[in-house]
mmCIF file of C-alpha atoms and ligand atoms in Angstrom:
data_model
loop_
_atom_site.group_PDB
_atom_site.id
_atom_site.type_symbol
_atom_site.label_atom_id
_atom_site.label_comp_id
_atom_site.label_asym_id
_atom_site.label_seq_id
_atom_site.Cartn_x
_atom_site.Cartn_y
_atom_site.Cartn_z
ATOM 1 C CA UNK A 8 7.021 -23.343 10.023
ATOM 2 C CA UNK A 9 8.947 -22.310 13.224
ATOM 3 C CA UNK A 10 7.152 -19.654 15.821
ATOM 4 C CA UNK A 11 7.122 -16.361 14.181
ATOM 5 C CA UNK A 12 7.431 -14.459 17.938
ATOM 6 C CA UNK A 13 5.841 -14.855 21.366
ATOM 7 C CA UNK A 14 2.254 -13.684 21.330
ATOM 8 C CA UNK A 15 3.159 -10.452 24.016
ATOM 9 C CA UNK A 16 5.520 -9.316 20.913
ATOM 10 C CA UNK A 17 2.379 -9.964 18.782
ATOM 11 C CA UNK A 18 0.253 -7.967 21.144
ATOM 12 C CA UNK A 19 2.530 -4.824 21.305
ATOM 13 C CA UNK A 20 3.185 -4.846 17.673
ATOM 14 C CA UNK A 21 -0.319 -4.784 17.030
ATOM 15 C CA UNK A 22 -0.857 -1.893 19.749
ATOM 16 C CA UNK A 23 2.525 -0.371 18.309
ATOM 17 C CA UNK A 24 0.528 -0.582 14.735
ATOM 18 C CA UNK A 25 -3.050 0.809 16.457
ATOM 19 C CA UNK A 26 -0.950 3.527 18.093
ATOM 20 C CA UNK A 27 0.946 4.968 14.974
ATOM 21 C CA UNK A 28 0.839 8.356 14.234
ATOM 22 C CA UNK A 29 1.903 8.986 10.877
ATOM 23 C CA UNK A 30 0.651 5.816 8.001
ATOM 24 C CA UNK A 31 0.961 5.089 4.770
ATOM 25 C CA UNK A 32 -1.732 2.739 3.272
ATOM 26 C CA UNK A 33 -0.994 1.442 -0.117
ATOM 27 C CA UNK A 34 -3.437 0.346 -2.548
ATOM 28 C CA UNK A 35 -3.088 -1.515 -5.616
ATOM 29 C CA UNK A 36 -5.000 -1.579 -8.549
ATOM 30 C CA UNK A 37 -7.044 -4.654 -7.624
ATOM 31 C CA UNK A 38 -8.578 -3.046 -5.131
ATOM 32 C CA UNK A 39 -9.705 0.277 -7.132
ATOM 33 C CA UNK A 40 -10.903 -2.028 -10.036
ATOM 34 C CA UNK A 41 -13.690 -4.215 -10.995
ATOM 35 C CA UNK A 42 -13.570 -7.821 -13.207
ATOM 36 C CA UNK A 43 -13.427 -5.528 -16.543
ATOM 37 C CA UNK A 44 -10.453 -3.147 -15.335
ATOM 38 C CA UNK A 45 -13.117 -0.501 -14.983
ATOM 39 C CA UNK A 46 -12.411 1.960 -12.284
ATOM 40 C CA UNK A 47 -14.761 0.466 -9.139
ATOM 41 C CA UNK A 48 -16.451 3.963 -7.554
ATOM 42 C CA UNK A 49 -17.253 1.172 -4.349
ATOM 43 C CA UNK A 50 -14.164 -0.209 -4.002
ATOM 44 C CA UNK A 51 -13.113 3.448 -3.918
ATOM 45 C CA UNK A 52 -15.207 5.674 -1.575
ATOM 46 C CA UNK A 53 -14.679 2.241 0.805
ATOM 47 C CA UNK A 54 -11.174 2.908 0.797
ATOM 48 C CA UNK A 55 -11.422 6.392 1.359
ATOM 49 C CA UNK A 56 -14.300 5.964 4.019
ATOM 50 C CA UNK A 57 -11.607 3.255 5.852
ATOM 51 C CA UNK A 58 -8.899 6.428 5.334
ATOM 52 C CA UNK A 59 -11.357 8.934 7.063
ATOM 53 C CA UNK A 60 -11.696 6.273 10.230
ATOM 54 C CA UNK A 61 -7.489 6.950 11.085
ATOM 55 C CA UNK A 62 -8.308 10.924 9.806
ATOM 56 C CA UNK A 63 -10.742 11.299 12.283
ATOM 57 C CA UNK A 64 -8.807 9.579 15.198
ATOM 58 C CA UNK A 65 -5.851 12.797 14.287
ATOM 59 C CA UNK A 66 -3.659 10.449 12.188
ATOM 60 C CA UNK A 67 -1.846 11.516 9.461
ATOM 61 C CA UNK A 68 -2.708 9.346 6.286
ATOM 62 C CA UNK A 69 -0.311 9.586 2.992
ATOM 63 C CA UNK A 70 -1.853 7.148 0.351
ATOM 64 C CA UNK A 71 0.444 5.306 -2.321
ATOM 65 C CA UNK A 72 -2.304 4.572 -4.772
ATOM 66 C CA UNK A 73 -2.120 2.696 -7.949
ATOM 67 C CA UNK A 74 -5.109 1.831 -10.481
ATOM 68 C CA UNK A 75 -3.582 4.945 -13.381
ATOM 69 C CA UNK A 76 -3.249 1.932 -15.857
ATOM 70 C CA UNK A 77 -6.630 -0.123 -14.800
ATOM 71 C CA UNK A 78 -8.607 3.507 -14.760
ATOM 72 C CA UNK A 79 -7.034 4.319 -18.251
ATOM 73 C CA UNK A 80 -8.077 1.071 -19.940
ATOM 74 C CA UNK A 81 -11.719 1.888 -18.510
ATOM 75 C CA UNK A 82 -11.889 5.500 -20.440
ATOM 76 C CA UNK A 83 -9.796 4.367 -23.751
ATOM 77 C CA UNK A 84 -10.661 1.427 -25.932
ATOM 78 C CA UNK A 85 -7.005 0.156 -26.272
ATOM 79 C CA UNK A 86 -5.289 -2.971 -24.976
ATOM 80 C CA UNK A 87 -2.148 -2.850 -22.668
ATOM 81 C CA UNK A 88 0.132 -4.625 -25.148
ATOM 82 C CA UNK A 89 3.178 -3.047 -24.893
ATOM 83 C CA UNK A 90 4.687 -1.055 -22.151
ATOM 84 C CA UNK A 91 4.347 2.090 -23.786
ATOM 85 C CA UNK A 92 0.503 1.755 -24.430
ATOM 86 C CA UNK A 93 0.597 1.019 -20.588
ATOM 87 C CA UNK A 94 2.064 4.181 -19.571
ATOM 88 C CA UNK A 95 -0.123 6.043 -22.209
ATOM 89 C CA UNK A 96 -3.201 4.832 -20.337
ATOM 90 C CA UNK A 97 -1.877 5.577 -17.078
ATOM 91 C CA UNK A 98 -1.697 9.003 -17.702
ATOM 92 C CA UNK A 99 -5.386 9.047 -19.075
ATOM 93 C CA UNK A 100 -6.305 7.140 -15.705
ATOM 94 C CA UNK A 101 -4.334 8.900 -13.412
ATOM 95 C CA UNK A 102 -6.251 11.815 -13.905
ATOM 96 C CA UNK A 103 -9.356 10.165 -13.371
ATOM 97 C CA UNK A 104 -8.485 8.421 -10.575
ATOM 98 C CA UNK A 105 -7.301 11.372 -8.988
ATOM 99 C CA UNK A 106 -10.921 13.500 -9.804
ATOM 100 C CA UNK A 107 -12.714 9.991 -8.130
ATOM 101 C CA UNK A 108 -10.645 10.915 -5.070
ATOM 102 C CA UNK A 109 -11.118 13.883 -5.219
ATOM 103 C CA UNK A 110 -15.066 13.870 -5.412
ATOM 104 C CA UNK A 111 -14.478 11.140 -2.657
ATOM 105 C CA UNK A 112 -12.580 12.690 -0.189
ATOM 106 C CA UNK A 113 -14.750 15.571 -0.813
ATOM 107 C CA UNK A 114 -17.924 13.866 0.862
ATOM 108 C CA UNK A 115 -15.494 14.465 4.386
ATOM 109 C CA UNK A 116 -14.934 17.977 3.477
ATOM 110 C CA UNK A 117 -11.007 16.667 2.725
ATOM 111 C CA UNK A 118 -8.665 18.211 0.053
ATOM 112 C CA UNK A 119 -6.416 15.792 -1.333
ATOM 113 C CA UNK A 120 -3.275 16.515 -3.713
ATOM 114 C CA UNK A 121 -1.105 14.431 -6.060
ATOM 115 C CA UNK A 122 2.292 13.685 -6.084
ATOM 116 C CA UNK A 123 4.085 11.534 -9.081
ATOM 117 C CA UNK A 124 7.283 10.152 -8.090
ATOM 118 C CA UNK A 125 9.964 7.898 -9.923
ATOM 119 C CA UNK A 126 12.496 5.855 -8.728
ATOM 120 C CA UNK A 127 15.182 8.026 -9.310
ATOM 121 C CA UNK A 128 13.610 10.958 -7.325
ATOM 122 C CA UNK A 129 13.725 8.173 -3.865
ATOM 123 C CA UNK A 130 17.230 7.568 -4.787
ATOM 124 C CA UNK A 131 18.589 11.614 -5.305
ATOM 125 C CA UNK A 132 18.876 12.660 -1.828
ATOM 126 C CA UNK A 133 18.197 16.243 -3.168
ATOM 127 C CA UNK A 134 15.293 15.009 -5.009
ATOM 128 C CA UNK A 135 14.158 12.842 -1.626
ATOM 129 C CA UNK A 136 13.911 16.313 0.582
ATOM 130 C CA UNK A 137 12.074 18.409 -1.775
ATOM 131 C CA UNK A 138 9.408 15.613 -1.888
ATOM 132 C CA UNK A 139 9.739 15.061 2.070
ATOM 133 C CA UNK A 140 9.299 18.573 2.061
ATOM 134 C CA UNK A 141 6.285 18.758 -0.009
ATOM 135 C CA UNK A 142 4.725 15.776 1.992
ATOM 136 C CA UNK A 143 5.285 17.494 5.239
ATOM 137 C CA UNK A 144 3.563 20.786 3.921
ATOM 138 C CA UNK A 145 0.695 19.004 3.052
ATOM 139 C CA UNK A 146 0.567 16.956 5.989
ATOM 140 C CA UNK A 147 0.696 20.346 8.406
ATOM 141 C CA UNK A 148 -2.256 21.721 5.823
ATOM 142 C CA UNK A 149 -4.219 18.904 6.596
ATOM 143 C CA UNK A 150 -4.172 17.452 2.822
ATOM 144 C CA UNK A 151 -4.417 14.070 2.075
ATOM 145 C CA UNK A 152 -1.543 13.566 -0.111
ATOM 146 C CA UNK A 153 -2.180 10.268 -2.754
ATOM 147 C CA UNK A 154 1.052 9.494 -4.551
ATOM 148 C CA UNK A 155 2.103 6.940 -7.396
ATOM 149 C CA UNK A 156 4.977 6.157 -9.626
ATOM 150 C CA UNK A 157 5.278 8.717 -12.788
ATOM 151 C CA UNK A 158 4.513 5.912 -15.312
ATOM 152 C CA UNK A 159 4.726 8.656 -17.980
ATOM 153 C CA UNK A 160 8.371 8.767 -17.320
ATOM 154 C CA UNK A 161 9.553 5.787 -15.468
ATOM 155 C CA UNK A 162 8.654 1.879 -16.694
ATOM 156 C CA UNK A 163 10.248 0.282 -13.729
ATOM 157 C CA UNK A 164 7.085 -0.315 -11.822
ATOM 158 C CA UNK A 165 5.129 -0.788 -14.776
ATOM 159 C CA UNK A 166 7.130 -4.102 -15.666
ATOM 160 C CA UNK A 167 7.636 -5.076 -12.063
ATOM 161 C CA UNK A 168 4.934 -3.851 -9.746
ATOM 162 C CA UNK A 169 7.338 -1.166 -7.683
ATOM 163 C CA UNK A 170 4.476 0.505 -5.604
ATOM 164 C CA UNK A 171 5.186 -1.798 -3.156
ATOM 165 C CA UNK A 172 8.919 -0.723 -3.030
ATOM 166 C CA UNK A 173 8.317 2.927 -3.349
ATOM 167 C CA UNK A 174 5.546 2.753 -0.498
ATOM 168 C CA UNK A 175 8.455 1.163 1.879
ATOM 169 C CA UNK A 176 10.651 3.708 0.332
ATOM 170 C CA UNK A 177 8.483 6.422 1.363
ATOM 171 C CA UNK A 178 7.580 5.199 4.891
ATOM 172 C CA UNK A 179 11.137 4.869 5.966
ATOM 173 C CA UNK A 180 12.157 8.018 4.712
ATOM 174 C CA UNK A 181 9.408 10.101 5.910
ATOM 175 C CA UNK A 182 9.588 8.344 8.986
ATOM 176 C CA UNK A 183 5.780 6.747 9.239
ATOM 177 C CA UNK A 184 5.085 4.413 12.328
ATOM 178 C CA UNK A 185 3.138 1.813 9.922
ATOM 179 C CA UNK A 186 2.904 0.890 6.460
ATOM 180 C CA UNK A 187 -0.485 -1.125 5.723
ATOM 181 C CA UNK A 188 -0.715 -2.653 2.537
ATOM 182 C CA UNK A 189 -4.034 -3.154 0.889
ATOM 183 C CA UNK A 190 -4.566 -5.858 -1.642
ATOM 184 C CA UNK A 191 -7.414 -8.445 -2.732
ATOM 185 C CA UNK A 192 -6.284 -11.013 -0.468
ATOM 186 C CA UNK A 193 -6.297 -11.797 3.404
ATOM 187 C CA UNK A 194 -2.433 -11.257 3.872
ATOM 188 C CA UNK A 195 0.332 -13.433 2.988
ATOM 189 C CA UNK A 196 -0.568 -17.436 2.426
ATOM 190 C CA UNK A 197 1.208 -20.279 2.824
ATOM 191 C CA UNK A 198 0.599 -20.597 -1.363
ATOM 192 C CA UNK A 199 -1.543 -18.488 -3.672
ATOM 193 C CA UNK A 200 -5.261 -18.341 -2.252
ATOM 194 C CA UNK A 201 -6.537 -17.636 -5.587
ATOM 195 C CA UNK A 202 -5.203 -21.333 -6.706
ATOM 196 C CA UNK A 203 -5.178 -23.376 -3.783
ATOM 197 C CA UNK A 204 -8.477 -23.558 -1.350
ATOM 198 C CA UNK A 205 -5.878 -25.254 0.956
ATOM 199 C CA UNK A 206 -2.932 -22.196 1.294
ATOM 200 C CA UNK A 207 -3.315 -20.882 5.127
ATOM 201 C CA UNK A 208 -2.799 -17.267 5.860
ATOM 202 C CA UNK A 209 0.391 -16.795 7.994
ATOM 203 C CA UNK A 210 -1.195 -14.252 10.501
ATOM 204 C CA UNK A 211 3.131 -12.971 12.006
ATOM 205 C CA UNK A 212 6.049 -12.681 10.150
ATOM 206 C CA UNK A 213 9.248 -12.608 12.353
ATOM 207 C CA UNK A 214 11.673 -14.567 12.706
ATOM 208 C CA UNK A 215 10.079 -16.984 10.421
ATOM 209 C CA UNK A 216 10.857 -14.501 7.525
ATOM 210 C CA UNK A 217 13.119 -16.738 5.612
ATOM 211 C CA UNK A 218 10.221 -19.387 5.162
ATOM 212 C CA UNK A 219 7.699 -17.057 4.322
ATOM 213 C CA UNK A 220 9.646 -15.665 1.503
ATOM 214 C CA UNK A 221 10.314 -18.966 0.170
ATOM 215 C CA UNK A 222 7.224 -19.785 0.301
ATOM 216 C CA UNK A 223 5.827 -16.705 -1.704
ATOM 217 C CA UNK A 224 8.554 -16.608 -3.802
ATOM 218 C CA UNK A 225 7.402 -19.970 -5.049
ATOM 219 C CA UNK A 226 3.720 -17.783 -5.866
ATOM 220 C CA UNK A 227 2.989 -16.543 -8.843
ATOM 221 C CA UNK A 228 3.743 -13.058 -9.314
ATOM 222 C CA UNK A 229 -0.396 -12.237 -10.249
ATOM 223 C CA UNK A 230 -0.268 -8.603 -10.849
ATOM 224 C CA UNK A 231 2.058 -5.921 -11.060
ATOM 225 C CA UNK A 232 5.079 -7.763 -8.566
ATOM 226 C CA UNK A 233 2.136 -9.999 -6.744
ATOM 227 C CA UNK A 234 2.831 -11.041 -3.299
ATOM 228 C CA UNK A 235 6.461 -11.085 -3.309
ATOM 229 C CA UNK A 236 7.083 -7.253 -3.620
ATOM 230 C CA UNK A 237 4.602 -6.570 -1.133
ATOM 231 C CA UNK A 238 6.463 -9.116 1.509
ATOM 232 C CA UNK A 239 9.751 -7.666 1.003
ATOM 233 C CA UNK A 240 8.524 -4.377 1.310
ATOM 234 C CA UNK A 241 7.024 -4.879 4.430
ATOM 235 C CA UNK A 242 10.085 -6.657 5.720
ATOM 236 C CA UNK A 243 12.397 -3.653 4.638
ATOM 237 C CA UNK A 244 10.158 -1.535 7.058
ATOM 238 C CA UNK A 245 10.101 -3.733 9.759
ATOM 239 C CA UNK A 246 13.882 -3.742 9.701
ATOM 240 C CA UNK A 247 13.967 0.137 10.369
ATOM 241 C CA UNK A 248 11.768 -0.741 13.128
ATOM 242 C CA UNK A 249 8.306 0.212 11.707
ATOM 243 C CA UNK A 250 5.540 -2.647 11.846
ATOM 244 C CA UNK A 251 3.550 -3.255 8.169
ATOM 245 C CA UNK A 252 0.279 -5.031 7.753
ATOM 246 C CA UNK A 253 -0.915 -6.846 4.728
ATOM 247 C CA UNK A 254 -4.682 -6.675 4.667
ATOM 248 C CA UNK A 255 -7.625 -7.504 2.171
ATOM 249 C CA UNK A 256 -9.104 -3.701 1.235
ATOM 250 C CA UNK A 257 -12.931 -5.140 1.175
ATOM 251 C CA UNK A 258 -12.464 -6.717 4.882
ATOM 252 C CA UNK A 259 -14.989 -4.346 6.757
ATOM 253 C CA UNK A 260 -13.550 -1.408 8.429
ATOM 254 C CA UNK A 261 -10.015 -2.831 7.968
ATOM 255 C CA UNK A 262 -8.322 0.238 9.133
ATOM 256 C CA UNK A 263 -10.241 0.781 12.207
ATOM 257 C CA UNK A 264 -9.823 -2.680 13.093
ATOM 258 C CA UNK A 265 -6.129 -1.863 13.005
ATOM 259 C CA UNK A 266 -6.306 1.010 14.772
ATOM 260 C CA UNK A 267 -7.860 -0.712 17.544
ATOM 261 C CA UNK A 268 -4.669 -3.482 18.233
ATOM 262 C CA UNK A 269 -6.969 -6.271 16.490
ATOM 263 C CA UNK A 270 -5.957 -9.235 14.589
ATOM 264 C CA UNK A 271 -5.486 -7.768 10.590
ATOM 265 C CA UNK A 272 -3.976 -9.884 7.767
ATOM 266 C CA UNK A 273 -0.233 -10.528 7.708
ATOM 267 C CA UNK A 274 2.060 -8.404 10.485
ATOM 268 C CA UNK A 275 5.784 -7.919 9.901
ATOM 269 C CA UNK A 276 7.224 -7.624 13.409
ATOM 270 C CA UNK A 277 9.570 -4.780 13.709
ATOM 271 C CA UNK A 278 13.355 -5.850 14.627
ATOM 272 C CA UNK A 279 15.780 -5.035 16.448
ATOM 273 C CA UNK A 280 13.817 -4.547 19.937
ATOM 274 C CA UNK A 281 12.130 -1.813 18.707
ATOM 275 C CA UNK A 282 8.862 -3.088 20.208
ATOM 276 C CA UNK A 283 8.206 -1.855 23.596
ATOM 277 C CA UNK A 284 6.204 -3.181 26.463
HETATM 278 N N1 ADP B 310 1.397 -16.717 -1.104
HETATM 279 C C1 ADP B 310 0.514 -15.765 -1.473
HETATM 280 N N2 ADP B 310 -0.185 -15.078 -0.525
HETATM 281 C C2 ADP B 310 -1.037 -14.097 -0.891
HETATM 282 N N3 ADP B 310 -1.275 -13.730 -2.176
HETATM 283 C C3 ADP B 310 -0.614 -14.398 -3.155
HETATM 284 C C4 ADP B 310 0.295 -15.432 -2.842
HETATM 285 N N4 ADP B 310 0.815 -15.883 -4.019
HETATM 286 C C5 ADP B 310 0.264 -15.181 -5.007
HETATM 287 N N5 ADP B 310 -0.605 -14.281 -4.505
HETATM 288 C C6 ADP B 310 -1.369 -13.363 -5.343
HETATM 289 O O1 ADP B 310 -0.880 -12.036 -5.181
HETATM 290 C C7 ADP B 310 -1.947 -11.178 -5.541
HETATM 291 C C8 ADP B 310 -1.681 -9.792 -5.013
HETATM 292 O O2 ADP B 310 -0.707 -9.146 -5.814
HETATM 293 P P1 ADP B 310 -1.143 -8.096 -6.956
HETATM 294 O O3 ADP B 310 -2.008 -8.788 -7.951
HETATM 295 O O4 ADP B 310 0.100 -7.434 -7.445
HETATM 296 O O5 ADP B 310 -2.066 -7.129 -6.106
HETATM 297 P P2 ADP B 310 -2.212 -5.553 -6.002
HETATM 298 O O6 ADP B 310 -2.923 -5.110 -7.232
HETATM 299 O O7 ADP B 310 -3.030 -5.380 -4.769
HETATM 300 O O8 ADP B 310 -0.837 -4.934 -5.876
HETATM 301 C C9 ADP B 310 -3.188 -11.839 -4.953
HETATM 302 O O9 ADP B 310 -4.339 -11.547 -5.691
HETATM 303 C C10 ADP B 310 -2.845 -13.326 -4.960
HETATM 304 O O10 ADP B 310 -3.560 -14.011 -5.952
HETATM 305 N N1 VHF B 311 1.659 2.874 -11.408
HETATM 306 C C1 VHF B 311 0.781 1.774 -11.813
HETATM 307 C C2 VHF B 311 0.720 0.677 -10.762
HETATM 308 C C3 VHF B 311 1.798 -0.320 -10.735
HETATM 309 C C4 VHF B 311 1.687 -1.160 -9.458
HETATM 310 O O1 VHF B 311 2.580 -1.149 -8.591
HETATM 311 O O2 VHF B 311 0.492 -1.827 -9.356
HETATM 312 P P1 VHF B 311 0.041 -2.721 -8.078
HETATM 313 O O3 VHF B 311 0.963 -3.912 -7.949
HETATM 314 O O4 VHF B 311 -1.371 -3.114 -8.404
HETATM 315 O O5 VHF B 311 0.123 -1.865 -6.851
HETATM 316 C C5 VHF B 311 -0.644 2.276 -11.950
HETATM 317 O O6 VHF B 311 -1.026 3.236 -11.281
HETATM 318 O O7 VHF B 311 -1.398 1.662 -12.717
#
């Protein structure tokens, strides 16, 4: 695989990425639930405890969070068949999930509010500023806002994993400085880590993007979209000049270990020169 940048670009991305004011963090569901698709109440409160590290340094934190569909088959004894039984569940999880973040964020003396979103509303530039507007309200009040796809009303993400997409939506037009990406692997792989003991974790993507999506696009899709929609979400933001991480959610302090330029999962270099010295 060629050189994915010169290791000073690699340094001042990851300052550029410890510096940022404004994140998103996105996590999916594998990372809120347990072997049984049980909401995980650890895997939770560590996510929000990595959230209060950037809090606490004055960042602003929004959180794209899915797990309404993994929650839901936790509280109702009924399979995820069909599409519609999976957007049935996800609105009996997505209240749940939201009073376990609640109670969570709660232990920091932090009030956190919920935004559903769809496609469509991204895509409606009318739509698009009464959400930005929303989101910057909340941000001035302090409040954590914790968003996810309207499954209740949109099946797009259900049948191909669009949190990813609407997270890179979201950062670029709410204009973040980072996008981290929280998932139950190290970062991107050479080939699926799950599968093969021998698949390396690419640490930079830059200019050795096309290779790296071939490679993952050769990866089963796991989950909701797998690898590949998290890759080319993080590329879109790096091409409006915003870096994005792709990080395992149980590492140990993940976020503050970003937040303090070190080496995290997969970085997407920003391009065109947007990376100061
Ligand atoms: N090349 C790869 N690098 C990293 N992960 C990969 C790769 N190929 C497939 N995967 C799979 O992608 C999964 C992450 O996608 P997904 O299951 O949708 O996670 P999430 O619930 O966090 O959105 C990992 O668990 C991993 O098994
Ligand atoms: N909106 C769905 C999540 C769909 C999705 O993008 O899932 P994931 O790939 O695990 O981030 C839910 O909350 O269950």
């Amino acid at each position: 695989m060629r050189e994915a940048v010169d290791a000073e670009t690699v340094s001042a991305t990851r300052q550029l990425a410890a510096d940022a004011q404004r994140v998103i963090v996105k996590a999916g569901t594998n990372s809120l639930t347990d072997e049984e698709s049980n909401l995980d109440d650890e895997k939770l409160d560590k996510l929000v405890d990595d959230i209060e590290d950037l809090l606490s340094r004055g960042k602003e934190v929004l959180l794209v969070s899915s797990g309404a569909v993994g929650a839901g088959i936790g509280r109702v004894d009924h399979p995820t068949g069909t599409v519609e039984e999976s957007q049935a569940l996800s609105t009996v999880g997505q209240s749940h999930l939201m009073r376990r973040y609640t109670e969570s964020f709660e232990r920091y003396g932090r009030t956190v509010a919920q935004i559903l979103i769809t496609e469509h509303d991204l895509e409606n530039p009318e739509r698009f500023t009464n959400f930005r507007n929303t989101v910057e309200t909340l941000l001035d009040w302090g409040v954590v806002p914790i968003i996810n796809e309207n499954d209740a009303v949109a099946t797009e993400e259900l049948q191909i994993g669009d949190n990813d997409m609407i997270s890179s939506s979201i950062a670029i037009g709410v204009d973040v400085d980072l996008l981290v990406t929280l998932t139950d692997v190290g970062g991107v792989y050479t080939g699926n880590p799950k599968e093969n003991p021998d698949a390396e974790r690419i640490p930079v993507v830059g200019e050795n993007y096309d290779e790296v999506e071939e490679l993952v696009s050769e990866s089963s899709t796991g989950g909701f979209g797998g690898i590949q929609t998290k890759v080319s979400g993080a590329r879109d933001v790096s091409e409006h000049g915003i870096p994005a991480i792709i990080a395992r959610s149980t590492e140990p302090d993940v976020l503050e270990n970003v937040a303090r330029a070190e080496s995290v999962g997969t970085i997407f270099v920003p391009i065109n020169g947007e990376v100061d010295d």
